[in-house]
mmCIF file of C-alpha atoms and ligand atoms in Angstrom:
data_model
loop_
_atom_site.group_PDB
_atom_site.id
_atom_site.type_symbol
_atom_site.label_atom_id
_atom_site.label_comp_id
_atom_site.label_asym_id
_atom_site.label_seq_id
_atom_site.Cartn_x
_atom_site.Cartn_y
_atom_site.Cartn_z
ATOM 1 C CA MET A 1 119.887 66.066 40.865
ATOM 2 C CA GLU A 2 120.287 63.530 43.635
ATOM 3 C CA LEU A 3 120.457 59.793 42.985
ATOM 4 C CA LEU A 4 118.209 58.086 45.549
ATOM 5 C CA GLU A 5 118.481 54.470 44.405
ATOM 6 C CA GLU A 6 120.208 52.394 41.769
ATOM 7 C CA HIS A 7 119.783 48.703 40.956
ATOM 8 C CA TYR A 8 121.148 46.545 38.179
ATOM 9 C CA CYS A 9 118.183 45.070 36.325
ATOM 10 C CA PHE A 10 118.244 42.861 33.191
ATOM 11 C CA GLU A 11 121.764 44.166 32.531
ATOM 12 C CA GLY A 12 120.420 47.712 32.537
ATOM 13 C CA ARG A 13 120.018 50.109 35.457
ATOM 14 C CA GLN A 14 116.921 51.040 37.421
ATOM 15 C CA GLN A 15 117.409 54.400 39.109
ATOM 16 C CA ARG A 16 115.367 56.828 41.234
ATOM 17 C CA TRP A 17 116.214 60.549 41.232
ATOM 18 C CA ARG A 18 115.164 63.677 43.117
ATOM 19 C CA HIS A 19 115.387 67.117 41.516
ATOM 20 C CA ASP A 20 114.078 70.620 42.111
ATOM 21 C CA SER A 21 111.296 71.481 39.700
ATOM 22 C CA ALA A 22 111.034 75.152 38.762
ATOM 23 C CA VAL A 23 107.696 74.505 37.047
ATOM 24 C CA LEU A 24 106.088 72.762 40.016
ATOM 25 C CA ASN A 25 107.823 74.821 42.726
ATOM 26 C CA CYS A 26 108.829 71.737 44.676
ATOM 27 C CA ALA A 27 111.210 68.811 44.798
ATOM 28 C CA MET A 28 110.147 65.901 42.593
ATOM 29 C CA THR A 29 111.193 62.307 42.212
ATOM 30 C CA PHE A 30 111.184 60.241 39.050
ATOM 31 C CA SER A 31 112.359 56.750 38.171
ATOM 32 C CA ILE A 32 114.217 55.751 35.038
ATOM 33 C CA PHE A 33 115.179 52.412 33.533
ATOM 34 C CA LEU A 34 118.223 52.577 31.274
ATOM 35 C CA PRO A 35 118.569 49.497 29.051
ATOM 36 C CA PRO A 36 121.945 47.833 28.513
ATOM 37 C CA ALA A 37 124.219 49.857 26.227
ATOM 38 C CA ASN A 38 123.966 49.090 22.522
ATOM 39 C CA GLY A 39 127.175 50.510 21.071
ATOM 40 C CA ALA A 40 126.896 54.215 20.369
ATOM 41 C CA ALA A 41 123.132 54.099 19.732
ATOM 42 C CA LYS A 42 121.150 56.095 22.273
ATOM 43 C CA PRO A 43 117.905 54.424 23.389
ATOM 44 C CA PRO A 44 114.557 56.087 22.654
ATOM 45 C CA VAL A 45 112.332 56.875 25.629
ATOM 46 C CA LEU A 46 108.906 55.659 26.697
ATOM 47 C CA TYR A 47 107.295 57.976 29.252
ATOM 48 C CA TRP A 48 104.901 56.173 31.610
ATOM 49 C CA LEU A 49 102.190 58.082 33.509
ATOM 50 C CA SER A 50 100.637 56.331 36.490
ATOM 51 C CA GLY A 51 97.178 56.604 37.986
ATOM 52 C CA LEU A 52 95.473 57.912 41.094
ATOM 53 C CA THR A 53 97.308 57.279 44.386
ATOM 54 C CA CYS A 54 100.531 56.318 42.574
ATOM 55 C CA ASN A 55 104.034 57.701 42.554
ATOM 56 C CA ASP A 56 106.931 56.807 40.270
ATOM 57 C CA GLU A 57 107.429 53.418 41.925
ATOM 58 C CA ASN A 58 104.121 51.622 41.254
ATOM 59 C CA PHE A 59 104.959 50.936 37.615
ATOM 60 C CA THR A 60 108.632 50.335 38.371
ATOM 61 C CA THR A 61 107.931 47.617 40.911
ATOM 62 C CA LYS A 62 104.674 46.057 39.669
ATOM 63 C CA ALA A 63 104.434 46.164 35.859
ATOM 64 C CA GLY A 64 107.446 43.993 35.001
ATOM 65 C CA ALA A 65 108.375 46.175 32.022
ATOM 66 C CA GLN A 66 112.155 46.097 32.399
ATOM 67 C CA ARG A 67 112.832 42.664 30.845
ATOM 68 C CA VAL A 68 111.333 43.548 27.458
ATOM 69 C CA ALA A 69 112.503 47.186 27.631
ATOM 70 C CA ALA A 70 116.050 45.817 28.053
ATOM 71 C CA GLU A 71 115.571 43.394 25.156
ATOM 72 C CA LEU A 72 114.217 46.125 22.864
ATOM 73 C CA GLY A 73 116.608 48.857 24.019
ATOM 74 C CA ILE A 74 113.976 51.314 25.275
ATOM 75 C CA ALA A 75 114.541 53.659 28.236
ATOM 76 C CA LEU A 76 111.542 54.026 30.575
ATOM 77 C CA VAL A 77 110.846 57.272 32.435
ATOM 78 C CA MET A 78 108.315 57.210 35.278
ATOM 79 C CA PRO A 79 107.400 60.644 36.711
ATOM 80 C CA ASP A 80 105.368 61.170 39.857
ATOM 81 C CA THR A 81 101.631 61.855 39.528
ATOM 82 C CA SER A 82 101.509 65.260 41.234
ATOM 83 C CA PRO A 83 103.633 67.896 42.914
ATOM 84 C CA ARG A 84 104.769 66.904 46.423
ATOM 85 C CA GLY A 85 105.789 68.513 49.688
ATOM 86 C CA ASP A 86 104.370 69.909 52.905
ATOM 87 C CA ASP A 87 103.408 73.256 51.336
ATOM 88 C CA VAL A 88 101.583 71.649 48.390
ATOM 89 C CA ALA A 89 97.783 71.825 48.606
ATOM 90 C CA ASP A 90 96.022 68.515 49.173
ATOM 91 C CA ASP A 91 92.580 67.011 49.702
ATOM 92 C CA ALA A 92 91.340 64.253 51.970
ATOM 93 C CA GLY A 93 90.119 62.266 48.951
ATOM 94 C CA TYR A 94 92.441 59.945 47.016
ATOM 95 C CA ASP A 95 91.227 61.432 43.714
ATOM 96 C CA LEU A 96 92.251 65.086 44.223
ATOM 97 C CA GLY A 97 95.506 66.748 45.255
ATOM 98 C CA LYS A 98 98.684 64.811 45.911
ATOM 99 C CA GLY A 99 98.793 61.640 43.848
ATOM 100 C CA ALA A 100 96.035 62.992 41.620
ATOM 101 C CA GLY A 101 97.481 65.825 39.529
ATOM 102 C CA PHE A 102 95.561 64.811 36.369
ATOM 103 C CA TYR A 103 98.467 65.973 34.157
ATOM 104 C CA LEU A 104 96.984 69.437 33.626
ATOM 105 C CA ASN A 105 97.827 73.038 34.550
ATOM 106 C CA ALA A 106 95.551 74.188 37.382
ATOM 107 C CA THR A 107 94.162 77.709 37.182
ATOM 108 C CA GLN A 108 92.284 77.803 40.510
ATOM 109 C CA GLN A 109 93.424 78.356 44.093
ATOM 110 C CA PRO A 110 94.793 76.708 46.143
ATOM 111 C CA TRP A 111 96.110 74.493 43.325
ATOM 112 C CA ALA A 112 97.578 76.853 40.732
ATOM 113 C CA ARG A 113 100.939 77.468 42.470
ATOM 114 C CA HIS A 114 102.138 73.856 42.199
ATOM 115 C CA TYR A 115 99.772 71.823 40.045
ATOM 116 C CA ARG A 116 101.305 72.286 36.584
ATOM 117 C CA MET A 117 101.996 68.669 35.672
ATOM 118 C CA TYR A 118 101.272 69.320 31.982
ATOM 119 C CA ASP A 119 104.057 71.888 31.650
ATOM 120 C CA TYR A 120 106.367 69.693 33.737
ATOM 121 C CA LEU A 121 105.836 66.734 31.413
ATOM 122 C CA ARG A 122 105.854 68.704 28.200
ATOM 123 C CA ASP A 123 108.949 70.828 28.858
ATOM 124 C CA GLU A 124 110.896 70.505 32.095
ATOM 125 C CA LEU A 125 111.191 66.749 32.546
ATOM 126 C CA PRO A 126 112.070 65.863 28.910
ATOM 127 C CA ALA A 127 114.712 68.645 28.864
ATOM 128 C CA LEU A 128 116.205 67.263 32.076
ATOM 129 C CA ILE A 129 116.156 63.679 30.761
ATOM 130 C CA GLN A 130 117.867 64.793 27.549
ATOM 131 C CA ALA A 131 120.503 66.792 29.435
ATOM 132 C CA GLN A 132 121.328 64.183 32.099
ATOM 133 C CA PHE A 133 121.048 60.806 30.364
ATOM 134 C CA ALA A 134 122.405 59.301 27.146
ATOM 135 C CA VAL A 135 119.019 58.837 25.486
ATOM 136 C CA SER A 136 117.714 59.867 22.077
ATOM 137 C CA ASP A 137 115.021 62.511 21.629
ATOM 138 C CA ARG A 138 112.660 60.007 19.990
ATOM 139 C CA CYS A 139 109.887 59.223 22.427
ATOM 140 C CA ALA A 140 106.490 57.634 22.985
ATOM 141 C CA ILE A 141 104.064 57.811 25.888
ATOM 142 C CA SER A 142 101.813 55.443 27.808
ATOM 143 C CA GLY A 143 99.890 55.334 31.058
ATOM 144 C CA HIS A 144 97.186 53.835 33.230
ATOM 145 C CA SER A 145 93.770 55.217 34.175
ATOM 146 C CA MET A 146 94.415 58.875 35.182
ATOM 147 C CA GLY A 147 97.822 58.313 33.551
ATOM 148 C CA GLY A 148 96.141 56.932 30.434
ATOM 149 C CA HIS A 149 94.194 60.198 30.246
ATOM 150 C CA GLY A 150 97.533 61.987 30.719
ATOM 151 C CA ALA A 151 99.245 60.040 27.944
ATOM 152 C CA LEU A 152 96.367 60.668 25.524
ATOM 153 C CA ILE A 153 96.173 64.417 26.176
ATOM 154 C CA MET A 154 99.973 64.805 25.993
ATOM 155 C CA ALA A 155 99.923 63.115 22.575
ATOM 156 C CA LEU A 156 96.839 64.938 21.304
ATOM 157 C CA LYS A 157 98.035 68.389 22.424
ATOM 158 C CA ASN A 158 101.586 67.987 21.108
ATOM 159 C CA PRO A 159 101.561 66.768 17.510
ATOM 160 C CA GLY A 160 104.994 65.534 16.425
ATOM 161 C CA LYS A 161 106.355 65.125 19.974
ATOM 162 C CA TYR A 162 105.543 61.419 20.406
ATOM 163 C CA VAL A 163 105.724 58.708 17.740
ATOM 164 C CA SER A 164 102.993 56.597 19.365
ATOM 165 C CA VAL A 165 100.707 56.526 22.407
ATOM 166 C CA SER A 166 99.136 53.724 24.383
ATOM 167 C CA ALA A 167 97.062 53.338 27.522
ATOM 168 C CA PHE A 168 95.615 50.820 29.931
ATOM 169 C CA ALA A 169 92.065 51.537 31.121
ATOM 170 C CA PRO A 170 92.344 55.297 30.463
ATOM 171 C CA ILE A 171 89.890 57.933 31.677
ATOM 172 C CA VAL A 172 89.100 58.993 28.108
ATOM 173 C CA ASN A 173 86.257 61.434 28.724
ATOM 174 C CA PRO A 174 87.039 63.097 32.079
ATOM 175 C CA THR A 175 84.571 65.944 31.534
ATOM 176 C CA GLN A 176 81.728 63.386 31.727
ATOM 177 C CA VAL A 177 82.732 61.128 34.635
ATOM 178 C CA PRO A 178 82.978 61.642 38.417
ATOM 179 C CA TRP A 179 86.791 61.407 38.752
ATOM 180 C CA GLY A 180 87.307 64.001 36.015
ATOM 181 C CA GLN A 181 84.475 66.288 37.087
ATOM 182 C CA LYS A 182 85.774 66.471 40.663
ATOM 183 C CA ALA A 183 89.330 67.167 39.498
ATOM 184 C CA PHE A 184 88.445 69.642 36.763
ATOM 185 C CA SER A 185 85.991 71.665 38.865
ATOM 186 C CA ASN A 186 88.690 72.080 41.535
ATOM 187 C CA TYR A 187 91.734 72.589 39.299
ATOM 188 C CA LEU A 188 90.069 74.496 36.436
ATOM 189 C CA GLY A 189 86.929 76.028 37.967
ATOM 190 C CA GLU A 190 83.264 75.754 37.139
ATOM 191 C CA ASP A 191 83.453 77.065 33.541
ATOM 192 C CA THR A 192 83.229 73.732 31.768
ATOM 193 C CA ALA A 193 84.284 75.300 28.457
ATOM 194 C CA THR A 194 87.845 75.375 29.829
ATOM 195 C CA TRP A 195 87.688 71.644 30.559
ATOM 196 C CA GLN A 196 87.506 70.633 26.897
ATOM 197 C CA GLU A 197 91.187 71.183 26.216
ATOM 198 C CA TRP A 198 91.985 68.470 28.783
ATOM 199 C CA ASP A 199 89.561 65.821 27.484
ATOM 200 C CA SER A 200 90.941 63.302 25.002
ATOM 201 C CA CYS A 201 87.582 62.766 23.293
ATOM 202 C CA ALA A 202 87.124 66.506 22.690
ATOM 203 C CA LEU A 203 90.745 66.881 21.576
ATOM 204 C CA MET A 204 90.480 63.967 19.151
ATOM 205 C CA LEU A 205 87.239 65.256 17.635
ATOM 206 C CA ASN A 206 89.026 68.591 17.004
ATOM 207 C CA SER A 207 92.234 67.024 15.662
ATOM 208 C CA GLN A 208 93.598 67.307 12.148
ATOM 209 C CA PRO A 209 94.326 64.132 10.131
ATOM 210 C CA GLU A 210 98.078 64.868 9.967
ATOM 211 C CA GLN A 211 98.273 64.888 13.801
ATOM 212 C CA ALA A 212 97.209 61.262 14.140
ATOM 213 C CA ILE A 213 99.689 58.781 15.627
ATOM 214 C CA PRO A 214 99.330 55.034 16.211
ATOM 215 C CA THR A 215 97.332 54.453 19.400
ATOM 216 C CA LEU A 216 96.787 51.265 21.390
ATOM 217 C CA ILE A 217 94.358 50.921 24.307
ATOM 218 C CA ASP A 218 93.818 47.830 26.438
ATOM 219 C CA GLN A 219 90.745 47.664 28.660
ATOM 220 C CA GLY A 220 89.739 44.800 30.941
ATOM 221 C CA ASP A 221 86.044 43.927 30.912
ATOM 222 C CA GLY A 222 86.241 42.979 34.603
ATOM 223 C CA ASP A 223 87.423 46.481 35.515
ATOM 224 C CA GLN A 224 85.393 47.851 38.431
ATOM 225 C CA PHE A 225 85.660 51.389 36.988
ATOM 226 C CA LEU A 226 84.768 50.567 33.371
ATOM 227 C CA ALA A 227 81.167 51.792 33.282
ATOM 228 C CA SER A 228 81.415 54.604 35.823
ATOM 229 C CA GLN A 229 84.758 56.277 34.983
ATOM 230 C CA LEU A 230 86.390 54.913 31.823
ATOM 231 C CA GLN A 231 84.037 54.214 28.878
ATOM 232 C CA PRO A 232 86.663 53.699 26.147
ATOM 233 C CA ALA A 233 83.886 53.269 23.553
ATOM 234 C CA VAL A 234 83.433 57.063 23.612
ATOM 235 C CA LEU A 235 87.023 57.532 22.408
ATOM 236 C CA ALA A 236 86.605 54.705 19.897
ATOM 237 C CA GLU A 237 83.653 56.628 18.405
ATOM 238 C CA ALA A 238 85.753 59.833 18.231
ATOM 239 C CA ALA A 239 88.484 57.799 16.510
ATOM 240 C CA ARG A 240 85.963 56.391 14.042
ATOM 241 C CA GLN A 241 84.700 59.880 13.200
ATOM 242 C CA THR A 242 88.208 61.275 12.677
ATOM 243 C CA SER A 243 89.831 58.129 11.178
ATOM 244 C CA TRP A 244 92.329 58.210 14.068
ATOM 245 C CA PRO A 245 94.410 54.974 14.058
ATOM 246 C CA LEU A 246 93.165 53.595 17.386
ATOM 247 C CA THR A 247 93.253 49.919 18.298
ATOM 248 C CA LEU A 248 91.012 49.256 21.312
ATOM 249 C CA ARG A 249 91.343 45.767 22.762
ATOM 250 C CA ILE A 250 88.806 44.549 25.339
ATOM 251 C CA GLN A 251 90.543 41.925 27.473
ATOM 252 C CA PRO A 252 88.095 39.428 29.021
ATOM 253 C CA GLY A 253 88.248 39.051 32.792
ATOM 254 C CA TYR A 254 90.931 41.635 33.581
ATOM 255 C CA ASP A 255 90.389 44.276 36.272
ATOM 256 C CA HIS A 256 91.942 47.709 36.918
ATOM 257 C CA SER A 257 95.039 46.493 38.723
ATOM 258 C CA TYR A 258 98.708 46.214 37.888
ATOM 259 C CA TYR A 259 98.125 42.463 37.325
ATOM 260 C CA PHE A 260 96.303 43.555 34.158
ATOM 261 C CA MET A 261 99.140 45.819 33.074
ATOM 262 C CA ALA A 262 101.785 43.205 33.829
ATOM 263 C CA SER A 263 99.861 40.840 31.534
ATOM 264 C CA PHE A 264 99.990 43.141 28.500
ATOM 265 C CA ILE A 265 102.908 45.530 29.032
ATOM 266 C CA ASP A 266 105.091 43.466 26.668
ATOM 267 C CA ASP A 267 102.586 44.078 23.858
ATOM 268 C CA HIS A 268 102.678 47.822 24.547
ATOM 269 C CA LEU A 269 106.484 47.938 24.543
ATOM 270 C CA ARG A 270 106.634 46.021 21.255
ATOM 271 C CA PHE A 271 103.940 48.284 19.783
ATOM 272 C CA HIS A 272 105.959 51.392 20.678
ATOM 273 C CA ALA A 273 109.208 49.782 19.468
ATOM 274 C CA GLN A 274 107.716 49.435 15.969
ATOM 275 C CA HIS A 275 107.426 53.237 15.839
ATOM 276 C CA LEU A 276 110.405 54.289 17.982
ATOM 277 C CA PHE A 277 112.868 52.371 15.801
ATOM 278 C CA LYS A 278 111.366 53.280 12.409
HETATM 279 N N1 LIG B 301 91.837 53.647 46.323
HETATM 280 C C1 LIG B 301 90.873 53.785 45.305
HETATM 281 C C2 LIG B 301 91.357 53.358 43.938
HETATM 282 C C3 LIG B 301 92.789 53.710 43.666
HETATM 283 C C4 LIG B 301 93.295 52.967 42.448
HETATM 284 O O1 LIG B 301 92.732 51.999 42.000
HETATM 285 N N2 LIG B 301 94.377 53.477 41.896
HETATM 286 C C5 LIG B 301 94.885 52.879 40.707
HETATM 287 C C6 LIG B 301 94.787 53.893 39.616
HETATM 288 S S1 LIG B 301 93.081 54.373 39.404
HETATM 289 C C7 LIG B 301 93.093 55.612 38.228
HETATM 290 O O2 LIG B 301 93.862 56.463 38.057
HETATM 291 C C8 LIG B 301 96.316 52.446 40.938
HETATM 292 O O3 LIG B 301 97.094 52.324 40.011
HETATM 293 N N3 LIG B 301 96.652 52.161 42.196
HETATM 294 C C9 LIG B 301 98.024 51.836 42.602
HETATM 295 C C10 LIG B 301 98.378 50.384 42.532
HETATM 296 O O4 LIG B 301 99.596 50.110 42.735
HETATM 297 O O5 LIG B 301 97.523 49.531 42.279
HETATM 298 C C11 LIG B 301 89.650 52.972 45.630
HETATM 299 O O6 LIG B 301 89.752 52.236 46.590
HETATM 300 O O7 LIG B 301 88.647 53.040 44.908
#
């Protein structure tokens, strides 16, 4: 591991690291915020998954999460959104390839060699975080847009791993919207049956009651992608059918940007703290 940057921040430390990922077959960067020490108690971790075109620094520099994370004693881990490097397949569009890994395991060429963000987030990165930093193994997950989809599928596919999940403007039903259909047809192929295991609405409808964890979603009604790509009401209906504990808040006037997330990130941190410190 190579430390790329370190800054003192709200009496904690904001760091950026590079490491070699065996799962992704490339070097990866991630950012981490370590809150101020609280005696011998190790902080729990909130994983944050960013959206299309992002890397680990969008959330770090724009969301303003560190002040309340420091107050609550929560470590924040921000992975990148795709594998990186000159030999990693890419696309000219912003919504496929680098910066658009969709947090799944690709099965199709030319993507399958590197695009295994699901395995990276489920296994390799948490093991590295546990081994290298003084944090507890209690964790929650959150994300934005493509990263909101990522947070929801990570939680739905891994019962017991996260104590809570939240999202801002998530792509809840990627099998039915253009961003998801473009990504899934490239990464997973044309057999749409294989897409279902990466769709939070399908996963929730197939979930068991004991898997359910507290879930918070914020969605701005001024979001330019709301009708075409996001449609959180579809997940709300799946939650109603399965009695999944989902709180969906429609926030008047807010768009898809980090200004929206900066406005409500404190609520999400406090929501996760209720469950991380139980
Ligand atoms: N360039 C695209 C839209 C790209 C965009 O809005 N990216 C969002 C995430 S969208 C869903 O995953 C983002 O977080 N951008 C980075 C930022 O710092 O704002 C277009 O023009 O339509």
